[in-house]
Every structure is written in structure tokens, then in C-alpha cells.
mmCIF file of C-alpha atoms in Angstrom:
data_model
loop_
_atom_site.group_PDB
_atom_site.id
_atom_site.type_symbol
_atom_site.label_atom_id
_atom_site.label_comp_id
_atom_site.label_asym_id
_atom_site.label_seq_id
_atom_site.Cartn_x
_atom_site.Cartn_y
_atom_site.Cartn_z
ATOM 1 C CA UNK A 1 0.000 0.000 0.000
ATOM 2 C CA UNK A 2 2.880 2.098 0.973
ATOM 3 C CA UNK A 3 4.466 2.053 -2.644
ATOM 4 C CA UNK A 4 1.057 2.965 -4.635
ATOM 5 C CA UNK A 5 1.196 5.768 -2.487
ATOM 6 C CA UNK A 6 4.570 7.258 -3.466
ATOM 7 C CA UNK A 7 4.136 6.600 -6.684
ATOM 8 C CA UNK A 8 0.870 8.687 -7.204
ATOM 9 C CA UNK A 9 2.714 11.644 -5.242
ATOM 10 C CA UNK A 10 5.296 11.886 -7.505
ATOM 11 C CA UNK A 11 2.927 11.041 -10.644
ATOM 12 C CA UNK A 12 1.179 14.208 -9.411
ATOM 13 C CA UNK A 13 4.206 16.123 -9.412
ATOM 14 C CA UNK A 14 5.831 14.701 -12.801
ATOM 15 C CA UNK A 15 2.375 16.083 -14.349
ATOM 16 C CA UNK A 16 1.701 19.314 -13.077
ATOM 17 C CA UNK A 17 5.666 19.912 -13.943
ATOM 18 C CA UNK A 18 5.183 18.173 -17.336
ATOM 19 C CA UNK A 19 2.143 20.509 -18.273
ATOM 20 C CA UNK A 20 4.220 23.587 -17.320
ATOM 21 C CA UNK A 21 7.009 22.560 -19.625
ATOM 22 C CA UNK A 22 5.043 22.196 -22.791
ATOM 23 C CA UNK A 23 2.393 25.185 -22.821
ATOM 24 C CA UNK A 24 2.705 27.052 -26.402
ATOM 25 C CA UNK A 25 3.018 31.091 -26.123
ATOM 26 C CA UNK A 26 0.141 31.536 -27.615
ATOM 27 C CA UNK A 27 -1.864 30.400 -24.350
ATOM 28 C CA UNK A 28 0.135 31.980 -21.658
ATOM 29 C CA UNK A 29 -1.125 35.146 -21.050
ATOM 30 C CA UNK A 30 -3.470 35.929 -17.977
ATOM 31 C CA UNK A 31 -6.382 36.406 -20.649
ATOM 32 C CA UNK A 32 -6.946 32.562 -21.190
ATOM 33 C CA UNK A 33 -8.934 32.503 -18.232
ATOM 34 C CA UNK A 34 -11.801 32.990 -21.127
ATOM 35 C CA UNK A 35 -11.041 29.959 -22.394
ATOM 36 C CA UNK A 36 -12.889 28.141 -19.703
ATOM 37 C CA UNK A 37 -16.063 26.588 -20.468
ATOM 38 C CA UNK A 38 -18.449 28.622 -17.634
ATOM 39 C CA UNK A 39 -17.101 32.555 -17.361
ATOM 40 C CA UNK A 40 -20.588 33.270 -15.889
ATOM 41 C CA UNK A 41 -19.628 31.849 -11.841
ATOM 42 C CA UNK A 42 -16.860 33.743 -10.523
ATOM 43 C CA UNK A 43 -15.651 30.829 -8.859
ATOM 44 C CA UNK A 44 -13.806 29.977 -12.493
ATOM 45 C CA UNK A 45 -11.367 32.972 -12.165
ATOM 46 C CA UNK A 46 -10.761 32.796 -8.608
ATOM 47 C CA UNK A 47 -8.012 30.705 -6.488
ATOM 48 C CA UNK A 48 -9.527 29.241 -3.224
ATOM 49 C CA UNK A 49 -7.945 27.150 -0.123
ATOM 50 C CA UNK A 50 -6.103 27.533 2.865
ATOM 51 C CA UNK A 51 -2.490 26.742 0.970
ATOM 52 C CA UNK A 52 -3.025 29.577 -1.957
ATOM 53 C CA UNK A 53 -1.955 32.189 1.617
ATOM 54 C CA UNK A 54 2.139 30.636 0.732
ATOM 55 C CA UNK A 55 1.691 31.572 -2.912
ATOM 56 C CA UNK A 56 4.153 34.191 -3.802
ATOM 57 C CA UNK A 57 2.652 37.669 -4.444
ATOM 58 C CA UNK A 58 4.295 38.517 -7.698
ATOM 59 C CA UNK A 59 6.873 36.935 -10.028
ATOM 60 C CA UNK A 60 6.875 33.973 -11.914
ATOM 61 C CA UNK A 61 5.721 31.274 -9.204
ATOM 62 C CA UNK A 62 2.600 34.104 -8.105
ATOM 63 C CA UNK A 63 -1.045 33.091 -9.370
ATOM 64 C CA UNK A 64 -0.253 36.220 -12.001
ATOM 65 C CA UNK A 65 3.325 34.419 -12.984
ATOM 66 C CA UNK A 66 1.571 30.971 -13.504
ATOM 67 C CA UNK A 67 -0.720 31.892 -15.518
ATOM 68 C CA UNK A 68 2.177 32.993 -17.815
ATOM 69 C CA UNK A 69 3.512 29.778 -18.562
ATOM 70 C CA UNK A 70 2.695 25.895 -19.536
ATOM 71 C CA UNK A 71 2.046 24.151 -16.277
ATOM 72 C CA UNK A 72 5.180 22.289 -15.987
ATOM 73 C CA UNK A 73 6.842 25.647 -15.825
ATOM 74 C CA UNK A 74 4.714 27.085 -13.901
ATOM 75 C CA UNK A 75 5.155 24.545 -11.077
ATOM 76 C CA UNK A 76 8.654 24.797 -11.496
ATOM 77 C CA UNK A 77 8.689 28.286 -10.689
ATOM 78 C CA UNK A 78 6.563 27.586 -7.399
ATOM 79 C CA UNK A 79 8.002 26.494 -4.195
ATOM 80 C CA UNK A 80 4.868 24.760 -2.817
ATOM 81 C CA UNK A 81 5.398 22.342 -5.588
ATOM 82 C CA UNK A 82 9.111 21.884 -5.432
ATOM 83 C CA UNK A 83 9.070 18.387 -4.723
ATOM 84 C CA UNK A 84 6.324 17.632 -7.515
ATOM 85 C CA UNK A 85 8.331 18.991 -9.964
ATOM 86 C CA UNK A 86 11.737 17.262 -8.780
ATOM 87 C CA UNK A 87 9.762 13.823 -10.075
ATOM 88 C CA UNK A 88 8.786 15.268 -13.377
ATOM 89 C CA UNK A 89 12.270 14.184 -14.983
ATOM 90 C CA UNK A 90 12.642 10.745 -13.284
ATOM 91 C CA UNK A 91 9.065 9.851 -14.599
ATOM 92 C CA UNK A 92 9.931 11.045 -18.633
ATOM 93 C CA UNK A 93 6.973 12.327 -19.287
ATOM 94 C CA UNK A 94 7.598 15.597 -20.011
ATOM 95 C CA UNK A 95 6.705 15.900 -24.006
ATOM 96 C CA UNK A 96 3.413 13.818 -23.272
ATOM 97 C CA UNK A 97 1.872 16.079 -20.717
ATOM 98 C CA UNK A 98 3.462 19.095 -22.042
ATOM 99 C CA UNK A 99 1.688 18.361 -25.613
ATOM 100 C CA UNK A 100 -1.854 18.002 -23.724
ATOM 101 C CA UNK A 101 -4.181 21.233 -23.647
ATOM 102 C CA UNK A 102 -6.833 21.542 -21.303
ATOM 103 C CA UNK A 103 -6.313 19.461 -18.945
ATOM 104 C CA UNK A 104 -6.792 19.264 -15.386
ATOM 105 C CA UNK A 105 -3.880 18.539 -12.433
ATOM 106 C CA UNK A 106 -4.594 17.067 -8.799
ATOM 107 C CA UNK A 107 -1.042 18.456 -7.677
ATOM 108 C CA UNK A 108 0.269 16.853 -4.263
ATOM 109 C CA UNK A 109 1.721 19.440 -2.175
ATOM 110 C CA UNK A 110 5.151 19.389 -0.640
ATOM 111 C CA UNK A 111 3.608 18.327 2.634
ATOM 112 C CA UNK A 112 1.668 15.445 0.344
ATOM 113 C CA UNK A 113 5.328 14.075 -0.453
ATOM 114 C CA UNK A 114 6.279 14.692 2.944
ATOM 115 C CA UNK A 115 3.560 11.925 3.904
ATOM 116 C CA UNK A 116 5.679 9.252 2.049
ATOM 117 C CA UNK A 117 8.340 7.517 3.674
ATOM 118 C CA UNK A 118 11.798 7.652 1.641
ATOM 119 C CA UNK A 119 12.267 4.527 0.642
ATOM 120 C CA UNK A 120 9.270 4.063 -0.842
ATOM 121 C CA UNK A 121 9.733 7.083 -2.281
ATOM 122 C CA UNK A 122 12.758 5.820 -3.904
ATOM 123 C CA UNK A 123 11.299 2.992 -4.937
ATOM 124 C CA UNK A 124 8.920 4.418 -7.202
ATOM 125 C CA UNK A 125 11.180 6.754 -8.922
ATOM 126 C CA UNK A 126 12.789 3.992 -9.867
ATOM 127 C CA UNK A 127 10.110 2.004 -11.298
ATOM 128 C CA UNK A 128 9.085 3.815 -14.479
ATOM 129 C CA UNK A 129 5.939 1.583 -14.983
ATOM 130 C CA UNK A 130 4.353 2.568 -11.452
ATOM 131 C CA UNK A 131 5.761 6.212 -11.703
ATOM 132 C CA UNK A 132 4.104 6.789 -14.842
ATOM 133 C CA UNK A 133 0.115 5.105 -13.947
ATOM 134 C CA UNK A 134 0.340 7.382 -10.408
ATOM 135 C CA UNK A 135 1.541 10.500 -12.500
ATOM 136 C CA UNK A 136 -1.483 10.426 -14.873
ATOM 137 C CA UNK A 137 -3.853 9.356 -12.495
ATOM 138 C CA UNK A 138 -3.636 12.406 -11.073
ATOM 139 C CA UNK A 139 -4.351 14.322 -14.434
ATOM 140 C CA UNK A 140 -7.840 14.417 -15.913
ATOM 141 C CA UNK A 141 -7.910 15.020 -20.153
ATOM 142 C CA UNK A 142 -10.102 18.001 -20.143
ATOM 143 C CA UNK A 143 -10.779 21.532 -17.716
ATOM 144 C CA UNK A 144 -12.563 20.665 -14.896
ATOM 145 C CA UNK A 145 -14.055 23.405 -12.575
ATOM 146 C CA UNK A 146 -14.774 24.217 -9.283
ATOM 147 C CA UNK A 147 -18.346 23.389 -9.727
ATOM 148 C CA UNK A 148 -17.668 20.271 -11.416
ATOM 149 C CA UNK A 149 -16.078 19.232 -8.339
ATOM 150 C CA UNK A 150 -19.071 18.918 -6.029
ATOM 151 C CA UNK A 151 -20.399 15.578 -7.394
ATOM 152 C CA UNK A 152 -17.823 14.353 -9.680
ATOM 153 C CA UNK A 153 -16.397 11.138 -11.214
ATOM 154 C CA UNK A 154 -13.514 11.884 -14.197
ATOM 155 C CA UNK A 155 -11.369 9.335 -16.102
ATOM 156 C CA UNK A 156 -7.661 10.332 -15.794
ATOM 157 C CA UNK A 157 -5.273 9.934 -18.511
ATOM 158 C CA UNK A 158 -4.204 6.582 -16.663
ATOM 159 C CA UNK A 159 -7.574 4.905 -17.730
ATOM 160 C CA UNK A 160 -8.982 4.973 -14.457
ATOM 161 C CA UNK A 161 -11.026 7.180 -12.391
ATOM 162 C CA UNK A 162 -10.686 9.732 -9.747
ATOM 163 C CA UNK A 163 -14.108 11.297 -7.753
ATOM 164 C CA UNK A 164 -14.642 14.632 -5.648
ATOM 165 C CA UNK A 165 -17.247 16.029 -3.474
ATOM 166 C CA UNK A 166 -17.768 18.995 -2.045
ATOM 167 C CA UNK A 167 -18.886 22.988 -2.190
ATOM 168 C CA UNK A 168 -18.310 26.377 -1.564
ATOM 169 C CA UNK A 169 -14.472 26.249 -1.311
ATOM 170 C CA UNK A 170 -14.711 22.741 0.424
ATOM 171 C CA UNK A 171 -13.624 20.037 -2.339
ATOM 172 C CA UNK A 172 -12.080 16.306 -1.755
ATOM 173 C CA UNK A 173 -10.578 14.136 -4.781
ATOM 174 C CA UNK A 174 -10.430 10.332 -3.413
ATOM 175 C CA UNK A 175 -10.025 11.730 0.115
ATOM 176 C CA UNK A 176 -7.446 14.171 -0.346
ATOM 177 C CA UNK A 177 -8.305 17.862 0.264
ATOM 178 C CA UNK A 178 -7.863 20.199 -1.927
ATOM 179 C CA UNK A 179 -5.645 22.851 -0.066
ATOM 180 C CA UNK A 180 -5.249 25.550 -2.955
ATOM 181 C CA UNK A 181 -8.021 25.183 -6.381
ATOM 182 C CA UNK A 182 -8.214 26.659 -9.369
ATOM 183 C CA UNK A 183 -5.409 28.248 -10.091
ATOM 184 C CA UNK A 184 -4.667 28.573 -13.895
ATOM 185 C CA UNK A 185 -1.508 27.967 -15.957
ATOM 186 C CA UNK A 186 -1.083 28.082 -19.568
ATOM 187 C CA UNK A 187 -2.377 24.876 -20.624
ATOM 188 C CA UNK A 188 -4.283 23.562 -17.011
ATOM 189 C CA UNK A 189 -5.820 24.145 -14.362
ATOM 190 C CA UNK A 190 -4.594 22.992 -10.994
ATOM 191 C CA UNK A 191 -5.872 21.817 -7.657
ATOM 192 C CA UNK A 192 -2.927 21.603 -5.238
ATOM 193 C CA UNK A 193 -4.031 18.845 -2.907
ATOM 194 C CA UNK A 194 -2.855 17.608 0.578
ATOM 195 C CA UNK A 195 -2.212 13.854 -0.293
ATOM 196 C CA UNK A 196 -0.687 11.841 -2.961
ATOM 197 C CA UNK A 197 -3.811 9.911 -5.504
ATOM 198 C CA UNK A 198 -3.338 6.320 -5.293
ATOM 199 C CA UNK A 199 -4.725 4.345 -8.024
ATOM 200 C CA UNK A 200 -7.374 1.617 -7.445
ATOM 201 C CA UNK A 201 -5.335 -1.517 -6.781
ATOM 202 C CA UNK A 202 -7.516 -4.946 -6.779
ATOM 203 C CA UNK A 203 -6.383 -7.270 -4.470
ATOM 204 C CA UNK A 204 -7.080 -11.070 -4.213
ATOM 205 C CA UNK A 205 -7.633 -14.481 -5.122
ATOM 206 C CA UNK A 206 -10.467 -14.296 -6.851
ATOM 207 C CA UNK A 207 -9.425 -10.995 -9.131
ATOM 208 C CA UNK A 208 -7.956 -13.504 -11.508
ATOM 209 C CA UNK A 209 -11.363 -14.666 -12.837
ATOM 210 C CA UNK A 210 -11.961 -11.085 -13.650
ATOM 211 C CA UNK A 211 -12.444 -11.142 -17.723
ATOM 212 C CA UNK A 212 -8.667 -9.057 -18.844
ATOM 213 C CA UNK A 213 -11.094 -6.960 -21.249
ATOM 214 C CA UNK A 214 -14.482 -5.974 -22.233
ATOM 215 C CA UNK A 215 -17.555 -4.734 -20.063
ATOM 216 C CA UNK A 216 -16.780 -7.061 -17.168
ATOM 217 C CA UNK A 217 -13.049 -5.988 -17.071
ATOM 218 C CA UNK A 218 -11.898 -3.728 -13.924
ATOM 219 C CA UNK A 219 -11.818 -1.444 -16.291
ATOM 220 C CA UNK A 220 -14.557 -2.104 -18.044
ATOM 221 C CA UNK A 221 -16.773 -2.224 -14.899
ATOM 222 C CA UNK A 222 -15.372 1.135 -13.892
ATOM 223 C CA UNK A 223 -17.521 3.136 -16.535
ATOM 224 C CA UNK A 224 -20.702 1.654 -15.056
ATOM 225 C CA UNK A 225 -22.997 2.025 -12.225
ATOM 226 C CA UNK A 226 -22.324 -1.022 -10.075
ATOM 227 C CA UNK A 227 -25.570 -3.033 -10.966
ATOM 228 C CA UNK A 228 -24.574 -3.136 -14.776
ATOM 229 C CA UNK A 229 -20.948 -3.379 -13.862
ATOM 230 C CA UNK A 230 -21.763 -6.610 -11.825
ATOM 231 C CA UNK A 231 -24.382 -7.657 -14.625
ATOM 232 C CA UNK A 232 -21.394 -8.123 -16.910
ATOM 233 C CA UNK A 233 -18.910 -9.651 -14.529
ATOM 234 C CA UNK A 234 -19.411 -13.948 -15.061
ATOM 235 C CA UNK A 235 -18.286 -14.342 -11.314
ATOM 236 C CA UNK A 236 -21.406 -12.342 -10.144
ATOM 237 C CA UNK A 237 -24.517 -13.872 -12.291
ATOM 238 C CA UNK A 238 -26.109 -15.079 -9.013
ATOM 239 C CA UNK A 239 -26.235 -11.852 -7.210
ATOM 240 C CA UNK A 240 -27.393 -10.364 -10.110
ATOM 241 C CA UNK A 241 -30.414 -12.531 -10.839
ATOM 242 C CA UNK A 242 -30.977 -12.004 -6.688
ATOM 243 C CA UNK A 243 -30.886 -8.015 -7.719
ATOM 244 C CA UNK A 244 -33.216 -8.660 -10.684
ATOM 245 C CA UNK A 245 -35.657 -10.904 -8.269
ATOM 246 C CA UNK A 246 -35.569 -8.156 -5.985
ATOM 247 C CA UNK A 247 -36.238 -4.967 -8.155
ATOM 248 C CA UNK A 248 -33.302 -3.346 -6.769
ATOM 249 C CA UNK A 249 -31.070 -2.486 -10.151
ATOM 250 C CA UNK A 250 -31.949 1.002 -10.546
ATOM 251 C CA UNK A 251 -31.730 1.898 -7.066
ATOM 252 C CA UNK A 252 -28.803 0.376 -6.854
ATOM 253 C CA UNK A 253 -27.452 2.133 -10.138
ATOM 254 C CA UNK A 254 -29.101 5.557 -8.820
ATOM 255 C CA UNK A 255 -26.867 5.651 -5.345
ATOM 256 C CA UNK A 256 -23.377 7.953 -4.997
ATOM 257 C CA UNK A 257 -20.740 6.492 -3.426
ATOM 258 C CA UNK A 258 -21.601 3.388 -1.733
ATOM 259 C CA UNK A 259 -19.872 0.442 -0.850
ATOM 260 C CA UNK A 260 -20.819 -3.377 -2.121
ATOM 261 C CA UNK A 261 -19.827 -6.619 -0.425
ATOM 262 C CA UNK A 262 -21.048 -8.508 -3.116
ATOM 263 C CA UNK A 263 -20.952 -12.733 -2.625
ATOM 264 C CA UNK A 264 -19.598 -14.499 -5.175
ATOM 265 C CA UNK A 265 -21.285 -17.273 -7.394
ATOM 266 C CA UNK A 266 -19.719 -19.664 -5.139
ATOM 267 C CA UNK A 267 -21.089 -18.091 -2.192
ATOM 268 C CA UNK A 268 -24.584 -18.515 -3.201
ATOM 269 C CA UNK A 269 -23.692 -22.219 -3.874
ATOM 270 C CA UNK A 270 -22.896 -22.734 0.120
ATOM 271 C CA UNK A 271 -26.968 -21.868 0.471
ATOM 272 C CA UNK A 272 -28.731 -25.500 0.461
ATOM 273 C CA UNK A 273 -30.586 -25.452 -2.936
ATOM 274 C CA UNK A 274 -34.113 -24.943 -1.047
ATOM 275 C CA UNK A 275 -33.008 -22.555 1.289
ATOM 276 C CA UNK A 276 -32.140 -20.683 -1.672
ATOM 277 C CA UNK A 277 -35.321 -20.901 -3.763
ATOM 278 C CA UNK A 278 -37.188 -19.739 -0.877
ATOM 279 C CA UNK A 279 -35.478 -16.477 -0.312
ATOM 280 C CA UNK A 280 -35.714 -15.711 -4.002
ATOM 281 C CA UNK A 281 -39.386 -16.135 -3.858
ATOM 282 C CA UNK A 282 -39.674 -13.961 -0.925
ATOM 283 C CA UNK A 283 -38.928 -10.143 -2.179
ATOM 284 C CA UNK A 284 -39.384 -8.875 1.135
ATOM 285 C CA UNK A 285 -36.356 -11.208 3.100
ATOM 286 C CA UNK A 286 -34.254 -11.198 -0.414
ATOM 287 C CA UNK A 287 -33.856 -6.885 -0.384
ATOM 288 C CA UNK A 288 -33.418 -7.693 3.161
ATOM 289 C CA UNK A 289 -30.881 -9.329 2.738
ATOM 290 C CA UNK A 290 -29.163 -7.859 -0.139
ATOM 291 C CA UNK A 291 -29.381 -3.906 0.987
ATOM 292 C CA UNK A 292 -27.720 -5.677 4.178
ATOM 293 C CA UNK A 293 -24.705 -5.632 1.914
ATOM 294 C CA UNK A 294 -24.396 -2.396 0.819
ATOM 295 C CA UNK A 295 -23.249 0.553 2.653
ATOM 296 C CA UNK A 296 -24.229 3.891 2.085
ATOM 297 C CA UNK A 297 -20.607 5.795 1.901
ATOM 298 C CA UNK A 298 -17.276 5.121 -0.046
ATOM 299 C CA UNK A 299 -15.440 2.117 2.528
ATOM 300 C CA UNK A 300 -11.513 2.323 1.598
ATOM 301 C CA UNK A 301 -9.218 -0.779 2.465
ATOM 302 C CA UNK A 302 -7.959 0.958 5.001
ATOM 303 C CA UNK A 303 -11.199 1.641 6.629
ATOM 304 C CA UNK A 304 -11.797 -2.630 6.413
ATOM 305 C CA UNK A 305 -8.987 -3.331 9.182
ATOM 306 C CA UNK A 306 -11.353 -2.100 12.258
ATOM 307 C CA UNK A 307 -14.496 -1.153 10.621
ATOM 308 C CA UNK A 308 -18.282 -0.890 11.998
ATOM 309 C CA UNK A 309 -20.515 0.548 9.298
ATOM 310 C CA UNK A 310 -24.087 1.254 9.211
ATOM 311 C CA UNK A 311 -26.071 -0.453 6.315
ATOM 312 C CA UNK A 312 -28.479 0.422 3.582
ATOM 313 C CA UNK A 313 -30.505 -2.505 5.294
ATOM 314 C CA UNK A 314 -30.076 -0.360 8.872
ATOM 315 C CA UNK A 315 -28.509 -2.922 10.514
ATOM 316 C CA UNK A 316 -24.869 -2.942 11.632
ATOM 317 C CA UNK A 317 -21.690 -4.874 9.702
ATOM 318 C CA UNK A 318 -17.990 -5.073 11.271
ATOM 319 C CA UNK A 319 -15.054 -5.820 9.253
ATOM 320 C CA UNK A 320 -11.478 -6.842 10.476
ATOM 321 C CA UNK A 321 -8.154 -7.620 9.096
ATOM 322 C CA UNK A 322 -4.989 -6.021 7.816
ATOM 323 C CA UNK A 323 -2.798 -6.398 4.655
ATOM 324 C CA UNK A 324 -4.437 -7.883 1.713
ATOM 325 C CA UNK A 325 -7.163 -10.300 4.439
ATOM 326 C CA UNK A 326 -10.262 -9.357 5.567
ATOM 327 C CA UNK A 327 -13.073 -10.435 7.037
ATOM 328 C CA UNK A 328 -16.385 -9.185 6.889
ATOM 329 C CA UNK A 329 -19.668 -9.741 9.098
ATOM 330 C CA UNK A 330 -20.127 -11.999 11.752
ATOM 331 C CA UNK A 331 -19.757 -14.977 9.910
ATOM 332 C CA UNK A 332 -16.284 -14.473 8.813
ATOM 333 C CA UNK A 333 -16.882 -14.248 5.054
ATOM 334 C CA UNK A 334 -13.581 -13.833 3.334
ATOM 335 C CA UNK A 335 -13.199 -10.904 0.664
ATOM 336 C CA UNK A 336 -11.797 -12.656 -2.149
ATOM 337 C CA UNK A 337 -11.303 -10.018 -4.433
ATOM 338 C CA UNK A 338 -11.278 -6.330 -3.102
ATOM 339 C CA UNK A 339 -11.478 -2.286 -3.972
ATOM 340 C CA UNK A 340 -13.339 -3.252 -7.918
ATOM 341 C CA UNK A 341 -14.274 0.432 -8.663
ATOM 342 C CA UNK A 342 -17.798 1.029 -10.453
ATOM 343 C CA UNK A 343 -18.916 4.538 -11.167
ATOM 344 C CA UNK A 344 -20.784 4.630 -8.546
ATOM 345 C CA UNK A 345 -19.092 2.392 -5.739
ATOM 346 C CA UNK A 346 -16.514 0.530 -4.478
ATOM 347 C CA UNK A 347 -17.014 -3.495 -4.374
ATOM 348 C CA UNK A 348 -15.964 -6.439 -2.413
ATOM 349 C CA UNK A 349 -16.306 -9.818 -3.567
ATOM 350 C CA UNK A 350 -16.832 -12.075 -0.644
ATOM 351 C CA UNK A 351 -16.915 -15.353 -0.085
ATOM 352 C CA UNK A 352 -19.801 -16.115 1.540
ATOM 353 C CA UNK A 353 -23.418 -14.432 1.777
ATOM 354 C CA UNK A 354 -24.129 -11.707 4.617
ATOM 355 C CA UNK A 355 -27.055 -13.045 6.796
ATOM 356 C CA UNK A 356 -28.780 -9.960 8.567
ATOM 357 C CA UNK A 357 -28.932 -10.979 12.765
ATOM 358 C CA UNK A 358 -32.708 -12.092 13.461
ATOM 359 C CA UNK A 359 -34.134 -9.241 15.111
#
């Protein structure tokens, strides 16, 4: 977990100092600011966030200065981004990002580096592959503004996706804050953000029966909300035929953010054959049982080692464990392939099915 972690804080950085380095001349004067796509909320031209206070007042690294130059520049010529911009180089990405116009940065702060311990730090920079999916994982192919922000989900230029809530001047991408937003280069616009993006990582046995392409790819399930993603994923025909019985796809597709524990094919198989048919034929106990496994907020890996969350169901599930083995529920049901990303939520395979308690 550790590595992922460097590796998106200095993808951050090798982006937002890539940008800067290729801006043409022709967009680098303060005017551009009418080239974004909604002049009419004043929020567009305006920096926000606690961090923008240790922006330099004039000169090349001031919001005035930036706007001067390509975004790789640009951070170059800003201390709050030294660090970012010391990984641009190691990542050789420079003519890529610089050759991109109107794009949007998630740039990791100093103190987001800072976060990192060295060595894995120096780990990353070494690894060109991982340096390279954190870097544009952290860059999204197209402006994105402030308002954008409060209920968003963008694809980055690593293929994957990266989601922030929010308002007023109160914004989170995938947890991180963003410290210092909207602040306009040449070719970008930049949020400065307090921690490094890590990409989705799937972890797990079972993540190896996930089809490599198509729809029911990790990938592929990314672009949909989770009750078509899991409709096109072979290892989850059961639950989905449950869903169907159950009337519960659109709801399902119409929630933000939740969180899926979703039993595999095999863990409908453990269910004696009756037992089974009796649940499906009772719609009542069935979205019992199944909005028993869905929580209503984003759960992170992290959050699985100690976790008590409430449930769409309103009852209570627990989750322990550490590394890449969890447990979740009373039962013990093992999560056999973990963090799947949907549009619309992050999903769990487990092992067995989640039994609400009797009341």
C-alpha cells in the first residue's frame, strides 16, 4: 500500500511539472482565463484554499506568474510544488503532458510528499511503470471546474477514475483535500491537494477470474454504475439474478458512493438449494438481505482493518483484518477479491453471503 502511495505523489508532481514545460506562447497570457467553459460563476477565475496564503505575491511562481507559462513551468517556478516537480524528470513524461491542452492537475503538495516515507519514495522513482500510472492518475484530459467538483467522477489519462465532493471552497478528490483550487496555468488548471492519488489496486484471489477486457473488465466495470458493472462480470450472475428478483437495479445504479460486499457465485452455492429458492421467492427477506450488503458511503481498504458501518438494510456490519485479508460480518466471510471500482461504488467480492442478525 505504501508504494502505490509514493508513486501517485510523484505522478502528481511529474504532471503538473510536465504541463508547465510544454504550454505554447500563444496560451500563456493571464487572458486565457476565457477559455474556460463557464465565465458566468466567478468561482472559475478565482483561487480558493487555505495553501493559496504561501503563494508568492508577484513573479513567476505568483497566481499572475503561472498563468504565464505551460504548467510544468509554472510549477517549477513555485516552491509549494518543489518536490512535484523534482519527479517530473525521473518519470519522462515531459513531451506527453506538455503536448496536452486543457487538462486538469490534482497536484500533491510538498507536505503530500512529505507523507511518504523515503524509501518508498525511492522505490517508485525507480520504477518507471508505477511512476508513470500514479503521475497520470492524477491528471484528468479536459478543464474541470470548481463546480464540477461537487459531485464528480472523471477518467484520468491513466484509464482509471478519480471522484470529488464537495462545495463552496470545500472540495475532496479520493479523500485528499484540496488545499489551494483553481489556479490557472497556460495549458491547465490545478488543484494543489494535501495527499498523494493512489490508483485503485484490486487485491485477491479471486481478481484472476476477472475477464482481462471488455464490459466485465476492472476497467470495463469502472464506466458503469455497479448493478450493470456486476451484470457483466461472469463471477457475479447469481447476485445479479438475486438483484433482478428483488427490483433493486436502478436503485442500486441511482446511489453515490456506496460500498458493495457482493458474494460471489460460489457463495450462493454454500446456500442449500431450497433454502435458496425460498429467499428468491420472498422479495421482502431477499432486499433484506441484499441492501444488508451495501453501505451507504465510499469504505476504503484501510477503513476494512477495524471497521463498523451502518447499512443500507439499517442494521450494523464489522469488518477486520490487515494487509491484503479481511473479514467481513459476523460470519467471517472472506473478501476474495477487493477495492473493484464502479462509477458509482466501491465493491468487495466475498466469499460467503451476509445473513442480517434475526431481530
Amino acid at each position: 500500500m505504501r508504494l502505490p502511495r509514493a508513486a501517485a505523489a510523484v505522478i502528481g508532481g511529474v504532471a503538473l511539472m510536465t504541463m508547465a514545460a510544454c504550454g505554447n506562447s500563444d496560451t500563456a497570457s493571464p487572458g486565457n482565463q476565457s477559455q474556460a467553459p463557464a465565465p458566468s460563476n466567478s468561482s472559475m477565475s478565482s483561487q480558493f484554499g487555505p495553501a493559496c496564503g504561501a503563494v508568492p505575491k508577484d513573479g513567476p511562481g505568483s497566481f499572475q506568474g503561472m498563468a504565464q507559462d505551460p504548467v510544468a513551468t509554472a510549477a517549477s517556478n513555485n516552491p509549494v510544488l518543489s518536490t512535484l516537480v523534482a519527479a517530473v524528470k525521473q518519470a519522462g513524461l515531459v513531451d506527453t503532458l506538455n503536448t496536452a491542452k486543457d487538462i486538469t492537475v490534482f497536484a500533491p503538495t510538498n507536505e503530500a510528499f512529505a507523507k511518504i516515507p523515503k524509501a518508498d519514495l525511492d522505490k517508485l522513482l525507480a520504477d518507471k511503470d508505477g511512476l508513470t500510472k500514479v503521475l497520470t492518475h492524477h491528471v484528468v484530459g479536459k478543464t474541470v471546474t470548481p463546480t464540477d467538483l461537487a459531485s464528480g467522477n472523471f477518467e484520468t489519462l491513466a484509464k482509471d477514475s478519480v471522484t470529488s465532493s464537495g462545495s463552496g471552497e470545500s472540495f475532496t478528490v479520493d479523500g485528499a483535500s484540496v488545499v489551494c483550487g483553481n489556479v490557472k496555468t497556460g495549458n491547465a488548471t490545478v488543484y494543489l491537494v494535501d495527499s498523494v492519488l493512489m490508483p485503485a489496486e484490486q487485491f485477491g484471489t479471486a481478481c484472476a477470474s476477472i475477464p482481462k477486457d471488455g464490459p466485465g473488465s476492472f476497467q470495463g466495470m469502472a464506466q458503469d454504475p455497479v448493478a450493470t458493472a456486476a451484470s457483466n462480470n461472469p463471477a457475479l450472475s447469481t447476485l445479479v439474478a438475486a438483484v433482478t428478483k428483488a427490483g433493486l437495479g436502478d436503485t442500486l445504479n441511482g446511489l453515490k458512493d456506496i460500498t458493495v460486499f457482493a458474494p460471489s457465485n460460489e457463495a450462493f452455492a454454500k446456500i442449500p438449494k431450497a433454502d435458496l429458492d425460498k429467499l428468491l421467492a420472498d422479495k421482502e427477506a431477499l432486499t433484506k438481505v441484499l441492501t444488508y450488503h451495501v453501505v451507504p458511503k465510499k469504505v476504503g481498504t484501510t477503513d476494512l482493518a477495524s471497521g463498523n458501518f451502518d447499512t443500507v438494510e439499517k442494521g450494523k456490519l464489522t469488518t477486520t483484518g490487515s494487509g491484503q485479508n479481511f473479514t467481513v460480518g459476523t460470519g467471517g466471510a472472506k473478501v476474495v477479491c477487493g477495492n473493484v471500482k464502479t462509477a458509482n461504488a466501491t465493491v468487495y467480492i466475498i466469499d460467503s453471503v451476509l445473513m442480517p442478525p434475526k431481530a
